[in-house]
């Protein structure tokens, strides 16, 4: 009787160890998948940041040029030149929604 109980306990312990090993393997697999996804998001963030910096630099340059055109329009009392500069600023403003849509797509993927 004691031998049977001892064998049964050994069998149960083996099954428990097997379940624990399977849990550990599943946890390791999940951790590896999370790490892959973390690296993917980090790379997306770096690309999106570069995209943002390029857009900002280009946008700042265009805005400075528009302000220079406004200054010229004021100096020479030229209404058409002022309207052209205002249209440039308006066009820049309308580009922001498309930029942010592309930025977030780059940041988070599809």
PDB file of C-alpha atoms in Angstrom, residues 4-110:
ATOM      1  CA  UNK A   4       1.548   2.266  -4.376  1.00  0.00           C
ATOM      2  CA  UNK A   5       1.074   5.623  -2.625  1.00  0.00           C
ATOM      3  CA  UNK A   6       4.763   6.451  -3.104  1.00  0.00           C
ATOM      4  CA  UNK A   7       4.574   5.558  -6.821  1.00  0.00           C
ATOM      5  CA  UNK A   8       1.389   7.574  -7.182  1.00  0.00           C
ATOM      6  CA  UNK A   9       3.049  10.582  -5.476  1.00  0.00           C
ATOM      7  CA  UNK A  10       6.065  10.286  -7.784  1.00  0.00           C
ATOM      8  CA  UNK A  11       3.756  10.126 -10.806  1.00  0.00           C
ATOM      9  CA  UNK A  12       1.761  13.170  -9.604  1.00  0.00           C
ATOM     10  CA  UNK A  13       4.978  15.090  -8.926  1.00  0.00           C
ATOM     11  CA  UNK A  14       6.202  14.287 -12.442  1.00  0.00           C
ATOM     12  CA  UNK A  15       2.948  15.532 -13.926  1.00  0.00           C
ATOM     13  CA  UNK A  16       3.173  18.733 -11.865  1.00  0.00           C
ATOM     14  CA  UNK A  17       6.763  19.312 -13.021  1.00  0.00           C
ATOM     15  CA  UNK A  18       5.657  18.747 -16.604  1.00  0.00           C
ATOM     16  CA  UNK A  19       2.865  21.331 -16.201  1.00  0.00           C
ATOM     17  CA  UNK A  20       5.315  23.806 -14.644  1.00  0.00           C
ATOM     18  CA  UNK A  21       7.787  23.307 -17.494  1.00  0.00           C
ATOM     19  CA  UNK A  22       5.020  23.887 -20.028  1.00  0.00           C
ATOM     20  CA  UNK A  23       4.012  27.074 -18.189  1.00  0.00           C
ATOM     21  CA  UNK A  24       7.605  28.270 -18.147  1.00  0.00           C
ATOM     22  CA  UNK A  25       8.004  27.580 -21.864  1.00  0.00           C
ATOM     23  CA  UNK A  26       4.769  29.382 -22.622  1.00  0.00           C
ATOM     24  CA  UNK A  27       5.909  32.340 -20.519  1.00  0.00           C
ATOM     25  CA  UNK A  28       9.260  32.456 -22.307  1.00  0.00           C
ATOM     26  CA  UNK A  29       7.501  32.359 -25.675  1.00  0.00           C
ATOM     27  CA  UNK A  30       5.219  35.210 -24.612  1.00  0.00           C
ATOM     28  CA  UNK A  31       8.202  37.254 -23.369  1.00  0.00           C
ATOM     29  CA  UNK A  32      10.024  36.718 -26.661  1.00  0.00           C
ATOM     30  CA  UNK A  33       6.956  37.808 -28.637  1.00  0.00           C
ATOM     31  CA  UNK A  34       6.641  40.916 -26.439  1.00  0.00           C
ATOM     32  CA  UNK A  35      10.299  41.760 -26.999  1.00  0.00           C
ATOM     33  CA  UNK A  36       9.911  41.428 -30.760  1.00  0.00           C
ATOM     34  CA  UNK A  37       6.877  43.709 -30.657  1.00  0.00           C
ATOM     35  CA  UNK A  38       8.725  46.207 -28.421  1.00  0.00           C
ATOM     36  CA  UNK A  39      11.616  46.386 -30.901  1.00  0.00           C
ATOM     37  CA  UNK A  40       9.114  46.797 -33.752  1.00  0.00           C
ATOM     38  CA  UNK A  41       7.428  49.712 -31.967  1.00  0.00           C
ATOM     39  CA  UNK A  42      10.767  51.287 -31.094  1.00  0.00           C
ATOM     40  CA  UNK A  43      11.881  51.156 -34.724  1.00  0.00           C
ATOM     41  CA  UNK A  44       8.555  52.669 -35.773  1.00  0.00           C
ATOM     42  CA  UNK A  45       9.013  55.406 -33.181  1.00  0.00           C
ATOM     43  CA  UNK A  46      12.490  56.212 -34.479  1.00  0.00           C
ATOM     44  CA  UNK A  47      11.257  56.361 -38.081  1.00  0.00           C
ATOM     45  CA  UNK A  48       8.276  58.488 -37.066  1.00  0.00           C
ATOM     46  CA  UNK A  49      10.537  60.854 -35.100  1.00  0.00           C
ATOM     47  CA  UNK A  50      12.803  61.260 -38.118  1.00  0.00           C
ATOM     48  CA  UNK A  51       9.744  61.882 -40.282  1.00  0.00           C
ATOM     49  CA  UNK A  52       8.521  64.480 -37.764  1.00  0.00           C
ATOM     50  CA  UNK A  53      11.897  66.240 -37.613  1.00  0.00           C
ATOM     51  CA  UNK A  54      12.084  66.425 -41.418  1.00  0.00           C
ATOM     52  CA  UNK A  55       8.545  67.768 -41.648  1.00  0.00           C
ATOM     53  CA  UNK A  56       9.181  70.315 -38.907  1.00  0.00           C
ATOM     54  CA  UNK A  57      12.417  71.549 -40.507  1.00  0.00           C
ATOM     55  CA  UNK A  58      10.753  71.866 -43.892  1.00  0.00           C
ATOM     56  CA  UNK A  59       7.670  73.493 -42.375  1.00  0.00           C
ATOM     57  CA  UNK A  60       9.765  76.002 -40.422  1.00  0.00           C
ATOM     58  CA  UNK A  61      11.678  76.928 -43.558  1.00  0.00           C
ATOM     59  CA  UNK A  62       8.494  77.461 -45.569  1.00  0.00           C
ATOM     60  CA  UNK A  63       6.915  79.475 -42.736  1.00  0.00           C
ATOM     61  CA  UNK A  64       9.999  81.706 -42.482  1.00  0.00           C
ATOM     62  CA  UNK A  65       9.838  82.296 -46.231  1.00  0.00           C
ATOM     63  CA  UNK A  66       6.150  83.170 -45.959  1.00  0.00           C
ATOM     64  CA  UNK A  67       6.936  85.677 -43.196  1.00  0.00           C
ATOM     65  CA  UNK A  68       9.695  87.179 -45.367  1.00  0.00           C
ATOM     66  CA  UNK A  69       7.178  87.559 -48.187  1.00  0.00           C
ATOM     67  CA  UNK A  70       4.742  89.198 -45.753  1.00  0.00           C
ATOM     68  CA  UNK A  71       7.484  91.633 -44.721  1.00  0.00           C
ATOM     69  CA  UNK A  72       8.160  92.472 -48.371  1.00  0.00           C
ATOM     70  CA  UNK A  73       4.441  92.919 -49.019  1.00  0.00           C
ATOM     71  CA  UNK A  74       4.202  95.327 -46.089  1.00  0.00           C
ATOM     72  CA  UNK A  75       7.319  97.236 -47.118  1.00  0.00           C
ATOM     73  CA  UNK A  76       6.100  97.670 -50.711  1.00  0.00           C
ATOM     74  CA  UNK A  77       2.374  97.923 -49.899  1.00  0.00           C
ATOM     75  CA  UNK A  78       1.703  95.001 -52.242  1.00  0.00           C
ATOM     76  CA  UNK A  79      -1.667  93.362 -51.539  1.00  0.00           C
ATOM     77  CA  UNK A  80      -1.182  90.550 -54.065  1.00  0.00           C
ATOM     78  CA  UNK A  81       2.107  89.551 -52.476  1.00  0.00           C
ATOM     79  CA  UNK A  82       0.480  89.531 -49.019  1.00  0.00           C
ATOM     80  CA  UNK A  83      -2.353  87.346 -50.364  1.00  0.00           C
ATOM     81  CA  UNK A  84       0.198  84.936 -51.837  1.00  0.00           C
ATOM     82  CA  UNK A  85       1.974  84.680 -48.485  1.00  0.00           C
ATOM     83  CA  UNK A  86      -1.361  84.144 -46.699  1.00  0.00           C
ATOM     84  CA  UNK A  87      -2.249  81.400 -49.199  1.00  0.00           C
ATOM     85  CA  UNK A  88       1.109  79.728 -48.477  1.00  0.00           C
ATOM     86  CA  UNK A  89       0.415  79.762 -44.727  1.00  0.00           C
ATOM     87  CA  UNK A  90      -3.116  78.425 -45.335  1.00  0.00           C
ATOM     88  CA  UNK A  91      -1.728  75.609 -47.492  1.00  0.00           C
ATOM     89  CA  UNK A  92       0.764  74.716 -44.765  1.00  0.00           C
ATOM     90  CA  UNK A  93      -2.045  74.632 -42.194  1.00  0.00           C
ATOM     91  CA  UNK A  94      -4.100  72.283 -44.384  1.00  0.00           C
ATOM     92  CA  UNK A  95      -1.134  69.877 -44.615  1.00  0.00           C
ATOM     93  CA  UNK A  96      -1.133  69.151 -40.867  1.00  0.00           C
ATOM     94  CA  UNK A  97      -4.002  66.605 -40.759  1.00  0.00           C
ATOM     95  CA  UNK A  98      -2.419  64.576 -43.558  1.00  0.00           C
ATOM     96  CA  UNK A  99       0.972  64.808 -41.897  1.00  0.00           C
ATOM     97  CA  UNK A 100      -0.314  63.594 -38.530  1.00  0.00           C
ATOM     98  CA  UNK A 101      -2.253  60.764 -40.169  1.00  0.00           C
ATOM     99  CA  UNK A 102       0.957  59.625 -41.882  1.00  0.00           C
ATOM    100  CA  UNK A 103       2.961  60.185 -38.691  1.00  0.00           C
ATOM    101  CA  UNK A 104       0.699  58.004 -36.556  1.00  0.00           C
ATOM    102  CA  UNK A 105       0.535  55.341 -39.254  1.00  0.00           C
ATOM    103  CA  UNK A 106       4.336  55.314 -39.254  1.00  0.00           C
ATOM    104  CA  UNK A 107       4.397  55.262 -35.453  1.00  0.00           C
ATOM    105  CA  UNK A 108       1.909  52.445 -34.843  1.00  0.00           C
ATOM    106  CA  UNK A 109       2.043  50.573 -38.151  1.00  0.00           C
ATOM    107  CA  UNK A 110      -1.107  49.727 -40.054  1.00  0.00           C
TER     108      UNK A 110
END
